[in-house]
Coordinates of C-alpha atoms in Angstrom, one line a residue:
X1 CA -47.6 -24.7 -49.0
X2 CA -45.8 -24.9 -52.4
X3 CA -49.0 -24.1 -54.2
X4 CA -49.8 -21.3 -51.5
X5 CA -45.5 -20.1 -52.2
X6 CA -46.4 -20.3 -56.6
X7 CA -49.3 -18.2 -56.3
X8 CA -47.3 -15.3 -55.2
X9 CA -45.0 -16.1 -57.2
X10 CA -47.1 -15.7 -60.2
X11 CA -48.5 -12.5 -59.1
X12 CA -45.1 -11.1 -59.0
X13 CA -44.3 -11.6 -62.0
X14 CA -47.5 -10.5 -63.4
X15 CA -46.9 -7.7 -61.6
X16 CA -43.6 -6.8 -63.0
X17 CA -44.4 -7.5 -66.6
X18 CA -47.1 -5.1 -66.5
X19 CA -44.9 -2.3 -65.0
X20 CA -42.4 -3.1 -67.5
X21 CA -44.5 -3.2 -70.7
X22 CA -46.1 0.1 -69.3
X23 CA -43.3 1.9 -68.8
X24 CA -41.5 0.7 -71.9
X25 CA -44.7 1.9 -74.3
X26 CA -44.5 5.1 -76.0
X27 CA -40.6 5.7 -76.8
X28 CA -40.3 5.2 -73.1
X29 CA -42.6 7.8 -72.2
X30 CA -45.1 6.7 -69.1
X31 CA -48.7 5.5 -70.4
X32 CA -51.5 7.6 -69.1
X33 CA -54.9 5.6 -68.3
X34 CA -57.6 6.6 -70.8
X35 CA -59.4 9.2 -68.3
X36 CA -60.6 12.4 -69.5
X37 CA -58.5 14.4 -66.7
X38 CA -60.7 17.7 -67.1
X39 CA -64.0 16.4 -65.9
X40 CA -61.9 14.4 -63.3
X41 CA -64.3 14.7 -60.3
X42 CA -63.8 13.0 -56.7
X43 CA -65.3 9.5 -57.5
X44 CA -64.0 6.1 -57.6
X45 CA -62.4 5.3 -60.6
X46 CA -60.7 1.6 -59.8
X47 CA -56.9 1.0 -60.9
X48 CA -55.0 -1.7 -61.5
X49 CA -53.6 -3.3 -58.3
X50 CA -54.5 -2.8 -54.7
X51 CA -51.7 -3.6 -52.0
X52 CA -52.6 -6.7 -49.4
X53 CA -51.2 -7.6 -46.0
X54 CA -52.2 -9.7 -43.0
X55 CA -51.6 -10.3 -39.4
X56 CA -53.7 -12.8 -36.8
X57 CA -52.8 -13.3 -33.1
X58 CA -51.6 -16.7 -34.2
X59 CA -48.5 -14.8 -35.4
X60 CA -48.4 -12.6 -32.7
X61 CA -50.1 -9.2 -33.8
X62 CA -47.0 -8.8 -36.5
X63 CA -47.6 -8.2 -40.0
X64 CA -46.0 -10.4 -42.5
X65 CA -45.3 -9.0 -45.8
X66 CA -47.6 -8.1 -48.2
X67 CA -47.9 -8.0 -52.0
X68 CA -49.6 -6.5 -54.7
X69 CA -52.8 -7.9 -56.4
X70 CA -55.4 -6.9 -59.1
X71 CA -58.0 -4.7 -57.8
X72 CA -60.9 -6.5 -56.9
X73 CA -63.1 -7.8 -54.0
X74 CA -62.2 -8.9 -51.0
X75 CA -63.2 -11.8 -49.1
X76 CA -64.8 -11.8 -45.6
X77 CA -66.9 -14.0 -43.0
X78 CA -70.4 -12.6 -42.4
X79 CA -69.1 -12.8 -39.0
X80 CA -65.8 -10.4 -39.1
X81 CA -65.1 -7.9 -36.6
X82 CA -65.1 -5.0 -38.9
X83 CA -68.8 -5.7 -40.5
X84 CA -70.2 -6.5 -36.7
X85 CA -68.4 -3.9 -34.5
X86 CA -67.4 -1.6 -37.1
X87 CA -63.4 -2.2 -36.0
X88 CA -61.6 -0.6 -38.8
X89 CA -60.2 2.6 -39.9
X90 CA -59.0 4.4 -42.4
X91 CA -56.8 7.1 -44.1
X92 CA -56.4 9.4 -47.2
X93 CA -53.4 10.9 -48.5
X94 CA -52.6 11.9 -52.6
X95 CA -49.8 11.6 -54.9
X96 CA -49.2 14.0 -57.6
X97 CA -47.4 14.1 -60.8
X98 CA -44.8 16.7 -60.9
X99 CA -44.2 19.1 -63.9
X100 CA -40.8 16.8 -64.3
X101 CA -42.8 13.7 -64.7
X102 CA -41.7 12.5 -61.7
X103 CA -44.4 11.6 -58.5
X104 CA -44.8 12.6 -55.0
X105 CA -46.9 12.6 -52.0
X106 CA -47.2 14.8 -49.1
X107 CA -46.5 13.7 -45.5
X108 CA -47.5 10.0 -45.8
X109 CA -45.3 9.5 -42.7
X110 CA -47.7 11.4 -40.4
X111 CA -51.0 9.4 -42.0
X112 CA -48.7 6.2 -40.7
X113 CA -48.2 7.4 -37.1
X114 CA -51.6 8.5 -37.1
X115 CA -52.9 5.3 -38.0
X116 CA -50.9 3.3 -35.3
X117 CA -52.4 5.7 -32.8
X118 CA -56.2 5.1 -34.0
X119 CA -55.2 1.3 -34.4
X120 CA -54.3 1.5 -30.4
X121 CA -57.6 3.1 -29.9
X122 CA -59.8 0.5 -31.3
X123 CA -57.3 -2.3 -29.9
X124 CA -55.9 -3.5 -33.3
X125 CA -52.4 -3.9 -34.7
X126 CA -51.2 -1.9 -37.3
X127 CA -48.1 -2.4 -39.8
X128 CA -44.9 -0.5 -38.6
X129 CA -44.2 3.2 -40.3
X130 CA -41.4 1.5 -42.8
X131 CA -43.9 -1.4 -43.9
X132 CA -46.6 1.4 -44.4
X133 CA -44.4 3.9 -46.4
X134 CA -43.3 0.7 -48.3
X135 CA -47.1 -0.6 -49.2
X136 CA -48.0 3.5 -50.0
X137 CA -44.9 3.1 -52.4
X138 CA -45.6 -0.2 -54.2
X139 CA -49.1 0.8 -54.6
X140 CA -48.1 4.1 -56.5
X141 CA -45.7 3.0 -58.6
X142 CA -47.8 0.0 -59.7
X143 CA -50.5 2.2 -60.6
X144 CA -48.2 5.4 -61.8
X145 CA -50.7 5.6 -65.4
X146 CA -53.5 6.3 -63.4
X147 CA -51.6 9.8 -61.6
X148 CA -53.0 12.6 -63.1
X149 CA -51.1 14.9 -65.1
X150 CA -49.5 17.9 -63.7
X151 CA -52.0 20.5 -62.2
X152 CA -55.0 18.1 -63.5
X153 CA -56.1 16.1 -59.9
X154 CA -54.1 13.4 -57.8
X155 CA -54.3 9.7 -57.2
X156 CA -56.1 9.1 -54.1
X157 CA -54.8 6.5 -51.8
X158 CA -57.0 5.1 -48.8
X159 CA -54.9 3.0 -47.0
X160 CA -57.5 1.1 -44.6
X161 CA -57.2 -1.2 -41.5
X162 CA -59.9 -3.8 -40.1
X163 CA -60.9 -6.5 -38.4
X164 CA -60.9 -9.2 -40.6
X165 CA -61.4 -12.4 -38.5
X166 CA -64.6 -14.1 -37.2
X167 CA -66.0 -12.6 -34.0
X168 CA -69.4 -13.7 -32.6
X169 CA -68.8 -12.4 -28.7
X170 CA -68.1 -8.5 -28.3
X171 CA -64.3 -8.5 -28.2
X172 CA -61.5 -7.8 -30.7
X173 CA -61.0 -9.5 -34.2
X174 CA -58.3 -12.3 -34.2
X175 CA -57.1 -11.8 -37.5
X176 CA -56.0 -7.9 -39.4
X177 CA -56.1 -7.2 -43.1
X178 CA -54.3 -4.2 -43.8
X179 CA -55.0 -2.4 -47.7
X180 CA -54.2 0.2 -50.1
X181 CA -56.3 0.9 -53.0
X182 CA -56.2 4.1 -55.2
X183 CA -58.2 6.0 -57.3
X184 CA -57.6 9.3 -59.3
X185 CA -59.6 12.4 -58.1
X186 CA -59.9 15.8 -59.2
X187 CA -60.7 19.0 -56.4
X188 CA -62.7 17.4 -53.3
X189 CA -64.2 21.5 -54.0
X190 CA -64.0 22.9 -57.2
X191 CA -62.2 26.3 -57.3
X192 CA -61.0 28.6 -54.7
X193 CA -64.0 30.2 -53.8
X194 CA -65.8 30.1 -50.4
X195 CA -68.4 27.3 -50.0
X196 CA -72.1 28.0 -48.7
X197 CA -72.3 25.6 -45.3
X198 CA -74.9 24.9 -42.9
X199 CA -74.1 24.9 -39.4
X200 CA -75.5 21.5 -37.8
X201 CA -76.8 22.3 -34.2
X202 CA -78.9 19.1 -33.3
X203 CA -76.9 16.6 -34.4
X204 CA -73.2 15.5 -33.7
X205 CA -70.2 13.1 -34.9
X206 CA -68.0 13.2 -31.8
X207 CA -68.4 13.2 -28.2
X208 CA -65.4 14.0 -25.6
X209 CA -63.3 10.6 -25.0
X210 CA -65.1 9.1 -28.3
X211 CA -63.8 8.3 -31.4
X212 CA -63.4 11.8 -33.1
X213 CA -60.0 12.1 -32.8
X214 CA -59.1 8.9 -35.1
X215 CA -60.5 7.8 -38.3
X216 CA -62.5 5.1 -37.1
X217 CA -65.2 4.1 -40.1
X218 CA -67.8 4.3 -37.5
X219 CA -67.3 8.4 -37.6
X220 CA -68.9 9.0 -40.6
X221 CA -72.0 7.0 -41.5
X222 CA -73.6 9.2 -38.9
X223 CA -72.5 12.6 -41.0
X224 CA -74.8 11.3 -44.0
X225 CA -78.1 12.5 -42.5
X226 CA -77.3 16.1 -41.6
X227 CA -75.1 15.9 -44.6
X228 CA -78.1 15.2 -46.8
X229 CA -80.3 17.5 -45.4
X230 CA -78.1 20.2 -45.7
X231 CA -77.6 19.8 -49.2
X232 CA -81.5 19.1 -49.6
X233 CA -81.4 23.4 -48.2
X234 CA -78.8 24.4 -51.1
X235 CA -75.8 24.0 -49.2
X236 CA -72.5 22.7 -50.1
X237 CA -71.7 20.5 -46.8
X238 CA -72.3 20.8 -43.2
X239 CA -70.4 21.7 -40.2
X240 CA -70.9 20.1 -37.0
X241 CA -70.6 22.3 -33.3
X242 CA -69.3 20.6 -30.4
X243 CA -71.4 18.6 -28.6
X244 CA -71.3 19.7 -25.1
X245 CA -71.6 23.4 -25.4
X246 CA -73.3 23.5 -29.2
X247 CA -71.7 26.6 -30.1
X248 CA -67.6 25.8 -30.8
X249 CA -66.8 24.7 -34.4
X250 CA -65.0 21.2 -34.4
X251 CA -62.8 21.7 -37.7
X252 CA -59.6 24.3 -37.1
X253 CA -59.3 27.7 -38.3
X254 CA -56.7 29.3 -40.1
X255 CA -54.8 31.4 -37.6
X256 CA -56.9 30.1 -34.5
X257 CA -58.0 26.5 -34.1
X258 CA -59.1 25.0 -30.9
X259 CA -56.9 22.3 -28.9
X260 CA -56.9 18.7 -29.3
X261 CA -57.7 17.6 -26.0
X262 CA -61.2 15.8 -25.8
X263 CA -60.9 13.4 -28.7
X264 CA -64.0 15.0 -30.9
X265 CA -61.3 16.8 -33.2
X266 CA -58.9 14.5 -35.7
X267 CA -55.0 15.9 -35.7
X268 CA -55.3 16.4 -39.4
X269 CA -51.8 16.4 -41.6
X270 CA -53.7 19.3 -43.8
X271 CA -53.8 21.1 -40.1
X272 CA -50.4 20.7 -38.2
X273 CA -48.7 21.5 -42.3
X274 CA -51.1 24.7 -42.1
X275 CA -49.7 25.8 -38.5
X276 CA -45.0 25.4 -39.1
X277 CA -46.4 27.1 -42.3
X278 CA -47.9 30.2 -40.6
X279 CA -45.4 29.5 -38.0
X280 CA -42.2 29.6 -40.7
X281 CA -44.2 32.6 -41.9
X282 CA -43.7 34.8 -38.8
X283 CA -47.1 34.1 -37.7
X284 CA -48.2 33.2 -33.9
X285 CA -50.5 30.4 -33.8
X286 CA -53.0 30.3 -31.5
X287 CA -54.4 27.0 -29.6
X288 CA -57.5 28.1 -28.4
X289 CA -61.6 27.6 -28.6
X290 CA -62.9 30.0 -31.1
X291 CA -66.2 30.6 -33.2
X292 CA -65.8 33.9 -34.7
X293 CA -63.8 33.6 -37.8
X294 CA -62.8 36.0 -40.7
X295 CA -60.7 35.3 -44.4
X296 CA -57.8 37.8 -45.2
X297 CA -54.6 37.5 -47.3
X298 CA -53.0 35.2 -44.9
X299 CA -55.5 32.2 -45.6
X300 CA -54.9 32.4 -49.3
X301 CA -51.1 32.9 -48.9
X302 CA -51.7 29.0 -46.6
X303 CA -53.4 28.0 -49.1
X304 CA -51.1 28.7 -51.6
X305 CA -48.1 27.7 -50.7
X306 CA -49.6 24.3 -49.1
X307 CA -50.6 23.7 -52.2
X308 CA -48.0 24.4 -54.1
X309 CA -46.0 22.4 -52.1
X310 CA -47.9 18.8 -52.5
X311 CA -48.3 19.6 -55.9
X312 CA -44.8 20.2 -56.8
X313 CA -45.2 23.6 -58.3
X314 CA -43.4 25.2 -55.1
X315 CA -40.0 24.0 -53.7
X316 CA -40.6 21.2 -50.4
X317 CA -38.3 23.3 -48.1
X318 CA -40.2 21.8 -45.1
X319 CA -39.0 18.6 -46.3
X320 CA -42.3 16.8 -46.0
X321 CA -42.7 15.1 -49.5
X322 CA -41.6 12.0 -50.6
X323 CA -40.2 11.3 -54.0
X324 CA -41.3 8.4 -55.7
X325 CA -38.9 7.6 -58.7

């Protein structure tokens, strides 16, 4: 126990005397990574620490706290329930740097409530809004050289859940591993411009009362072959139809985007942001099935002023960003 008590110890105080040094390097000005932030693409590019917590039914489904560690492997029986029955998700959220110097990142509250209701789904615990916002927080601050400058990309956080115990029989895992790790990213697509995308028609990635509506890992392994062969044809990505009917998009529109009733469509953050912002802009919304879409001044106005608002470049008056200082 007092071995198990001095290794945390240790890595706390690693941990600090890195953050320290860094911060105190340069006049007092905050160390960049060396990363060439122009031909940032979206790739992994590791940092330095990753953010670690646990949770078994032995101690009741709770979490206990966390800490940060050095980014690195993680270790897991051949047997776990997340490599044998895929029970895990994920999410993805960014922090940017502000023209200030100061960092932020958009809605990370909802990404928490949305992973407690896709932990419910797939029957696992998840860590409590406060301990996730607190992990998200940690994790940012540790790795603060590796945020892009202003208007230059973000620092990708996936925050992931899983089944970490041993599992032979079909049932859920009896121990949780709860992470953060973080990469900087430039644009998922480059520029502003429209992209070229094949409409999938054979294939699908959710069914009604599946697992579409959360962001279980097993969701997107199965995108990679229509996603392949659509950019074999030239195309930029691929875009799947619903599967009972075959002719309904299952991503939202701008101005009309269909209901989330059946569990094919996630409740993306990027998607309830884009509706109070046409809303606050005077704009009826409408909740409805719909294939025929157009692009007017009104998606790049969205687009704009979303934007702007994650980024920093526009005022939050939605209050929905977090200031990390």
């Amino acid at each position: 126990v007092y071995i198990h008590i001095y290794s945390y110890v240790l890595i706390f105080l690693f941990t600090c005397i890195c953050m320290y040094v860094r911060r105190n390097n340069n006049n007092g000005e905050e160390e960049y990574a060396k990363v060439n932030w122009d031909e940032l693409g979206f790739g992994l590019t590791p940092t330095d620490f990753m953010y670690v917590m646990k949770c078994s039914s032995k101690e009741g489904d709770e979490f206990l706290d966390g800490q940060l560690t050095p980014y690195g492997n993680i270790h897991l029986s051949p047997a776990a329930g997340v490599l044998n029955y895929g029970q895990g998700l994920f999410e993805g959220l960014k922090a940017y740097r502000r023209e200030d110097g100061g960092i932020q990142v958009f809605r990370a509250e909802q990404n928490a409530l949305r992973m407690k209701l896709g932990a419910e789904r797939l029957c696992m615990p998840s860590p409590s809004v406060d301990q996730f916002l607190h992990a998200l927080k940690l994790n940012v601050l540790a790795n603060s050289r590796w945020v892009p400058p202003p208007g230059k990309g973000a620092l990708y956080l996936r925050p992931m859940l899983m089944g970490s115990g041993a599992v032979l029989g079909l049932a859920p895992a009896p121990e949780y591993t709860f992470l953060i790790y973080a990469s900087p990213v430039g644009n998922y697509h480059k520029g502003r411009t429209g992209m070229n995308i094949y409409v999938e028609d054979k294939l699908h990635r959710a069914i009604p009362g599946g697992t579409g509506g959360v962001k279980s890992i097993t969701n997107y392994s199965p995108v990679f072959r229509a996603q392949k062969e659509a950019k074999a044809k030239g195309f930029t990505d691929v875009l799947f139809l619903d599967s009972v009917h075959g002719k309904y998009v299952e991503e939202d529109n701008v101005v009309s985007t269909p209901a989330i009733i059946d569990g094919t469509i996630l409740p993306g953050v990027t998607r309830k942001s884009i509706i109070e912002l046409a809303t606050n802009f005077g704009y009826q919304f409408m909740i409805r099935v719909e294939y025929r879409t157009g692009k007017g001044a009104l998606g790049q106005k969205l687009y704009e002023r979303l934007a702007g608002i994650q980024t920093g470049f526009v005022e939050d008056n939605m209050g929905w960003t977090l200031k990390l200082n």
